[in-house]
């Protein structure tokens, strides 16, 4: 099975209106920039996007928000995006804010084939509305469902043509879990190599989870908020 695609538009050829997408990254660190650019170019709409953040106004998922391509965001932190805030307050965007640990675990459970789990995070808050509550050892827990997606899109440092992926430092973040939770996982990489060129002990996502891979280009690698001393 040939997993290699020439570029993002080829790899995303069957992403259609109304799709549910997982997009790796933490803030702007390790986001699938080429995949996002291809989604903008394709013009698909009505998307449900599962991502820790919602990008910033002019980069990352903020580009999809600008063009009203996202119907629903499922995220943990969205405070750096003014357009996101505007759409939320105007009722133009559905939002499911999820505690960060819960978001990570819901994605992990999908990759492990576990349909649901119990967590104390969010009990007694708006997060608990409509969810089953059980008591364990005198403490209340919410039942949270695993999160699945039609497509998971991640960006890795290096990958081989069999789909094995290596991430660099903190760019692993949500990506290693998301790669296991998509019906179709699409990986963009900075370096695409042949099988055998990656150290087996350094592989973070085995190729069995990756369905499509391509070599990305023109990475901006923006810093979400730069803080320096005077």
Short mmCIF file of C-alpha atoms in Angstrom, two decimals, residues 5-219:
data_model
loop_
_atom_site.label_atom_id
_atom_site.label_comp_id
_atom_site.label_asym_id
_atom_site.label_seq_id
_atom_site.Cartn_x
_atom_site.Cartn_y
_atom_site.Cartn_z
CA UNK A 5 1.14 11.70 -1.49
CA UNK A 6 2.68 14.55 -3.44
CA UNK A 7 1.27 17.34 -1.31
CA UNK A 8 -1.50 18.33 1.10
CA UNK A 9 -4.24 18.83 -1.50
CA UNK A 10 -3.75 15.27 -2.75
CA UNK A 11 -3.72 13.82 0.76
CA UNK A 12 -6.92 15.70 1.71
CA UNK A 13 -8.76 14.93 -1.53
CA UNK A 14 -11.77 13.30 0.19
CA UNK A 15 -12.24 15.69 3.10
CA UNK A 16 -15.79 16.93 2.58
CA UNK A 17 -18.21 19.44 4.09
CA UNK A 18 -19.33 18.45 7.59
CA UNK A 19 -16.27 16.33 8.38
CA UNK A 20 -14.94 15.94 11.93
CA UNK A 21 -11.23 16.69 12.10
CA UNK A 22 -8.55 16.32 14.76
CA UNK A 23 -5.63 18.71 14.34
CA UNK A 24 -2.46 18.24 16.37
CA UNK A 25 -0.55 21.00 18.05
CA UNK A 26 -0.37 22.97 21.27
CA UNK A 27 -0.88 26.65 20.70
CA UNK A 28 0.99 27.09 17.42
CA UNK A 29 3.60 24.46 18.28
CA UNK A 30 3.57 21.50 15.88
CA UNK A 31 0.36 22.36 14.04
CA UNK A 32 -0.25 20.81 10.58
CA UNK A 33 0.26 24.05 8.68
CA UNK A 34 0.14 22.55 5.19
CA UNK A 35 -3.07 20.62 5.93
CA UNK A 36 -4.75 23.75 7.27
CA UNK A 37 -3.70 25.71 4.18
CA UNK A 38 -5.16 22.97 1.96
CA UNK A 39 -8.46 23.05 3.88
CA UNK A 40 -8.62 26.81 3.30
CA UNK A 41 -7.93 26.30 -0.40
CA UNK A 42 -10.52 23.51 -0.72
CA UNK A 43 -13.15 25.70 0.89
CA UNK A 44 -14.81 22.85 2.80
CA UNK A 45 -17.29 24.06 5.38
CA UNK A 46 -19.39 22.89 8.30
CA UNK A 47 -16.31 21.37 9.92
CA UNK A 48 -16.09 20.13 13.49
CA UNK A 49 -12.51 20.70 14.65
CA UNK A 50 -10.99 18.98 17.67
CA UNK A 51 -7.85 20.82 18.71
CA UNK A 52 -6.36 22.00 21.97
CA UNK A 53 -6.31 25.58 20.66
CA UNK A 54 -8.08 27.55 17.95
CA UNK A 55 -5.01 29.21 16.47
CA UNK A 56 -4.68 32.99 16.27
CA UNK A 57 -6.52 35.43 14.02
CA UNK A 58 -4.17 35.16 11.05
CA UNK A 59 -2.57 31.74 11.49
CA UNK A 60 -3.44 28.12 12.21
CA UNK A 61 -7.11 27.35 12.68
CA UNK A 62 -7.73 31.08 12.78
CA UNK A 63 -7.54 31.01 8.97
CA UNK A 64 -10.48 28.58 8.83
CA UNK A 65 -12.43 30.65 11.35
CA UNK A 66 -11.91 33.79 9.26
CA UNK A 67 -13.58 32.09 6.32
CA UNK A 68 -16.44 30.63 8.40
CA UNK A 69 -15.40 27.07 7.52
CA UNK A 70 -15.69 25.78 11.10
CA UNK A 71 -19.13 24.97 12.49
CA UNK A 72 -18.00 23.62 15.87
CA UNK A 73 -14.81 23.80 17.93
CA UNK A 74 -13.95 21.26 20.61
CA UNK A 75 -11.01 22.75 22.48
CA UNK A 76 -9.36 23.39 25.80
CA UNK A 77 -7.96 26.91 25.40
CA UNK A 78 -9.00 29.53 22.87
CA UNK A 79 -7.98 32.81 24.48
CA UNK A 80 -5.62 34.04 21.78
CA UNK A 81 -8.19 34.32 18.98
CA UNK A 82 -10.34 37.44 18.82
CA UNK A 83 -12.36 36.18 15.83
CA UNK A 84 -13.18 33.01 17.74
CA UNK A 85 -14.49 35.15 20.61
CA UNK A 86 -16.58 37.27 18.25
CA UNK A 87 -18.18 34.27 16.54
CA UNK A 88 -18.90 32.62 19.90
CA UNK A 89 -20.56 35.72 21.36
CA UNK A 90 -22.59 36.27 18.18
CA UNK A 91 -23.84 32.69 18.18
CA UNK A 92 -22.09 31.90 14.89
CA UNK A 93 -19.95 29.09 16.29
CA UNK A 94 -20.72 26.06 18.41
CA UNK A 95 -18.14 25.56 21.14
CA UNK A 96 -17.45 22.66 23.46
CA UNK A 97 -14.84 23.76 26.01
CA UNK A 98 -13.21 20.68 27.54
CA UNK A 99 -10.75 20.54 30.47
CA UNK A 100 -7.33 19.95 28.98
CA UNK A 101 -6.67 16.65 30.74
CA UNK A 102 -10.13 15.41 29.80
CA UNK A 103 -9.58 16.38 26.17
CA UNK A 104 -6.28 14.52 26.06
CA UNK A 105 -7.75 11.43 27.71
CA UNK A 106 -10.84 11.35 25.48
CA UNK A 107 -8.54 11.27 22.47
CA UNK A 108 -6.30 8.61 24.04
CA UNK A 109 -9.30 6.42 24.86
CA UNK A 110 -10.42 6.50 21.23
CA UNK A 111 -7.02 5.27 20.15
CA UNK A 112 -7.16 2.49 22.73
CA UNK A 113 -10.65 1.35 21.79
CA UNK A 114 -12.15 2.32 25.16
CA UNK A 115 -15.57 3.97 24.67
CA UNK A 116 -15.77 5.97 27.91
CA UNK A 117 -14.11 6.70 31.25
CA UNK A 118 -14.85 8.49 34.53
CA UNK A 119 -13.10 11.64 35.71
CA UNK A 120 -13.72 14.10 38.58
CA UNK A 121 -12.70 17.06 36.37
CA UNK A 122 -15.65 19.34 35.70
CA UNK A 123 -18.07 17.91 38.27
CA UNK A 124 -20.30 20.64 39.67
CA UNK A 125 -19.66 22.96 36.71
CA UNK A 126 -21.23 23.57 33.29
CA UNK A 127 -18.96 20.84 31.97
CA UNK A 128 -21.13 18.29 33.79
CA UNK A 129 -24.42 19.25 32.11
CA UNK A 130 -26.11 16.24 30.51
CA UNK A 131 -23.43 13.77 31.59
CA UNK A 132 -23.77 10.68 33.72
CA UNK A 133 -22.42 11.05 37.25
CA UNK A 134 -21.28 8.18 39.46
CA UNK A 135 -19.79 8.05 42.92
CA UNK A 136 -16.59 6.12 43.65
CA UNK A 137 -15.19 6.02 47.20
CA UNK A 138 -17.33 8.99 48.18
CA UNK A 139 -16.26 11.19 45.26
CA UNK A 140 -18.34 12.23 42.24
CA UNK A 141 -17.12 11.47 38.73
CA UNK A 142 -18.37 12.37 35.25
CA UNK A 143 -18.56 9.88 32.43
CA UNK A 144 -16.75 11.21 29.39
CA UNK A 145 -16.96 9.62 25.95
CA UNK A 146 -13.98 8.83 23.75
CA UNK A 147 -13.39 11.30 20.89
CA UNK A 148 -13.14 10.00 17.34
CA UNK A 149 -12.62 11.87 14.07
CA UNK A 150 -13.11 11.23 10.38
CA UNK A 151 -9.60 12.57 9.78
CA UNK A 152 -6.67 13.19 12.11
CA UNK A 153 -4.05 15.62 10.79
CA UNK A 154 -0.65 15.83 12.44
CA UNK A 155 2.73 17.36 11.69
CA UNK A 156 5.94 15.46 12.51
CA UNK A 157 9.61 16.26 12.22
CA UNK A 158 10.57 13.12 10.29
CA UNK A 159 8.63 10.26 8.77
CA UNK A 160 9.28 7.38 6.42
CA UNK A 161 7.26 6.16 3.48
CA UNK A 162 5.64 3.49 5.67
CA UNK A 163 4.17 6.19 7.91
CA UNK A 164 6.43 5.84 10.95
CA UNK A 165 6.72 9.24 12.63
CA UNK A 166 9.27 11.00 14.82
CA UNK A 167 8.38 14.26 16.57
CA UNK A 168 10.85 16.83 17.84
CA UNK A 169 10.64 17.93 21.46
CA UNK A 170 7.28 19.44 22.50
CA UNK A 171 5.75 19.09 19.03
CA UNK A 172 4.57 15.66 20.17
CA UNK A 173 1.87 17.25 22.37
CA UNK A 174 -1.57 16.00 21.24
CA UNK A 175 -0.34 14.64 17.92
CA UNK A 176 0.77 11.18 19.02
CA UNK A 177 -2.67 10.49 20.55
CA UNK A 178 -4.62 12.02 17.65
CA UNK A 179 -2.73 9.91 15.13
CA UNK A 180 -4.29 6.86 16.78
CA UNK A 181 -7.82 8.25 16.98
CA UNK A 182 -8.67 9.18 13.39
CA UNK A 183 -10.44 6.93 10.93
CA UNK A 184 -7.90 8.26 8.44
CA UNK A 185 -4.66 9.77 9.74
CA UNK A 186 -2.78 12.20 7.52
CA UNK A 187 0.77 13.17 8.47
CA UNK A 188 2.85 15.99 7.05
CA UNK A 189 6.56 15.86 7.77
CA UNK A 190 9.56 18.12 7.43
CA UNK A 191 11.73 15.24 6.25
CA UNK A 192 10.46 12.17 4.38
CA UNK A 193 12.90 9.25 4.35
CA UNK A 194 13.00 5.63 3.26
CA UNK A 195 12.19 2.67 5.54
CA UNK A 196 15.14 1.78 7.73
CA UNK A 197 16.45 5.34 8.01
CA UNK A 198 14.64 6.02 11.29
CA UNK A 199 15.95 4.59 14.56
CA UNK A 200 13.24 2.10 15.64
CA UNK A 201 13.67 3.15 19.29
CA UNK A 202 12.96 6.78 18.37
CA UNK A 203 9.63 6.25 16.59
CA UNK A 204 6.74 7.93 18.40
CA UNK A 205 3.88 6.81 16.13
CA UNK A 206 4.14 3.46 14.32
CA UNK A 207 3.21 3.49 10.66
CA UNK A 208 0.23 1.18 11.24
CA UNK A 209 -1.70 4.22 12.48
CA UNK A 210 -0.81 6.49 9.55
CA UNK A 211 -2.73 6.15 6.29
CA UNK A 212 -1.28 9.06 4.28
CA UNK A 213 1.96 10.99 4.47
CA UNK A 214 3.56 13.83 2.51
CA UNK A 215 6.54 16.15 2.76
CA UNK A 216 5.43 19.60 3.83
CA UNK A 217 6.96 22.92 2.87
CA UNK A 218 7.18 26.60 3.82
CA UNK A 219 6.71 26.15 7.55
#
